Short mmCIF file of C-alpha atoms in Angstrom, two decimals:
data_model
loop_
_atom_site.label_atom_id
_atom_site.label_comp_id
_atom_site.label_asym_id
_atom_site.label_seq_id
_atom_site.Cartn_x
_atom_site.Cartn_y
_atom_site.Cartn_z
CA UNK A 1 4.70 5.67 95.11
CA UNK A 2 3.00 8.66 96.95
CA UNK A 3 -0.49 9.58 95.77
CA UNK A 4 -0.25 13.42 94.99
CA UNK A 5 -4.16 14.02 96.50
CA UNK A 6 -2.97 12.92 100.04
CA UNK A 7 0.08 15.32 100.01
CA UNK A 8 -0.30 18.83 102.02
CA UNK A 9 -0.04 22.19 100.20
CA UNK A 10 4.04 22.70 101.16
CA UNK A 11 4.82 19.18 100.46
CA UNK A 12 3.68 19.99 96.53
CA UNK A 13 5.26 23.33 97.02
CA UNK A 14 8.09 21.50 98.01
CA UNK A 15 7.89 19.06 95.71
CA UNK A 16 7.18 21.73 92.52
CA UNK A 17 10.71 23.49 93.41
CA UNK A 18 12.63 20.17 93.24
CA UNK A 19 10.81 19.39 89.85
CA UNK A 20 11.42 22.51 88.70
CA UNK A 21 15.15 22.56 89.76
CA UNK A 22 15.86 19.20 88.42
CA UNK A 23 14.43 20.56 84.71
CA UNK A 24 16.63 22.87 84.88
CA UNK A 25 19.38 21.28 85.84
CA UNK A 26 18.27 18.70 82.54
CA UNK A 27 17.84 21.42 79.98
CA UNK A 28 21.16 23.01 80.74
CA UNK A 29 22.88 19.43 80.19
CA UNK A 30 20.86 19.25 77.27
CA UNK A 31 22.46 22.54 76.39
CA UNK A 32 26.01 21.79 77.03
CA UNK A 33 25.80 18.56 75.24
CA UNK A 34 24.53 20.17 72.18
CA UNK A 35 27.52 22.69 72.27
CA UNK A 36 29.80 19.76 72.75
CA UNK A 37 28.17 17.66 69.74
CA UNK A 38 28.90 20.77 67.68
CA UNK A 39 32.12 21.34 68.44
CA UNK A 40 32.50 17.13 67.87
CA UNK A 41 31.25 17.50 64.13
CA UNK A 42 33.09 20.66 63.38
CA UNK A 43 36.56 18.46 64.69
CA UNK A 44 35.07 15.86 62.40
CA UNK A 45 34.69 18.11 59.43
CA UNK A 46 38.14 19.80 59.69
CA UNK A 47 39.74 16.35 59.24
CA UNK A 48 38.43 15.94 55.97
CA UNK A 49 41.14 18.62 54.65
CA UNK A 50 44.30 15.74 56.02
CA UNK A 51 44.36 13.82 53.11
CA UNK A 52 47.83 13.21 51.16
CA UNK A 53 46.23 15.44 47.82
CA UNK A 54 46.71 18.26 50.49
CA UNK A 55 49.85 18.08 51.93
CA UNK A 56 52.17 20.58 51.66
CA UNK A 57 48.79 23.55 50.93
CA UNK A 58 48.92 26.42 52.43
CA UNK A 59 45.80 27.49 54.77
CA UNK A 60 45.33 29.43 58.02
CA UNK A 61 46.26 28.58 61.45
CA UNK A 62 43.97 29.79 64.02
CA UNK A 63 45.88 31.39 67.09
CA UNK A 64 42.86 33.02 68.12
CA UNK A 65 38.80 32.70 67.40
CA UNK A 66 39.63 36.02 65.43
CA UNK A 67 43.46 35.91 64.48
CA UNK A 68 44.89 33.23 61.90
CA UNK A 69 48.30 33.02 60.55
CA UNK A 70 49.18 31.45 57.34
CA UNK A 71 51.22 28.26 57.51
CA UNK A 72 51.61 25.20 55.19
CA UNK A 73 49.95 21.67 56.00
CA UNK A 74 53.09 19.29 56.47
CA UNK A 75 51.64 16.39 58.71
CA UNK A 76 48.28 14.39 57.44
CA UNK A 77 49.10 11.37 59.51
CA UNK A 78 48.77 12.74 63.13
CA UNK A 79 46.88 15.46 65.01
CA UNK A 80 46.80 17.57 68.24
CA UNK A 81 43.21 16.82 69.88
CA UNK A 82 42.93 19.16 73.23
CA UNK A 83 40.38 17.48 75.26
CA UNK A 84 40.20 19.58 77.83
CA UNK A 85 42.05 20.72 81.38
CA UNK A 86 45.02 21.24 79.89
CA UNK A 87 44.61 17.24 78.51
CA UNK A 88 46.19 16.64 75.15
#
């Protein structure tokens, strides 16, 4: 442990920058977890609707975050997960 009083005025300049780096590099994770959880519950939520009572419904297909298609739910026992890089 290094006692803060015997440090010289650049070593806690020094030292404040890699604190202050290191939060942010913390509260961006923080960030990007947060958008992942979402994204984890909304999966969650959407397989709710793949129940046998709903097979063969109609709903909309999103090809786009703006654009959907209408199409007709045929499979409730198996799903398409992208997890990322092209990973399916």
């Amino acid at each position: 442990s290094v006692n803060l009083a015997d440090l010289s005025l650049p070593q806690l300049e020094g030292l404040k920058t890699q604190l202050d780096q290191e939060i942010e590099f913390l509260t961006s994770s923080i960030g990007q977890l947060k958008v992942v959880q979402t994204k984890y519950v909304e999966a969650k939520d959407s397989l709710n609707v793949l129940n046998k009572n709903n097979k063969g419904k109609e709903l909309l297909v999103p090809l786009t975050s703006s654009m959907y298609v209408p199409g007709t739910l045929n499979d409730v026992e198996n799903v398409l997960v992208d997890v990322g890089t092209g990973y399916y």
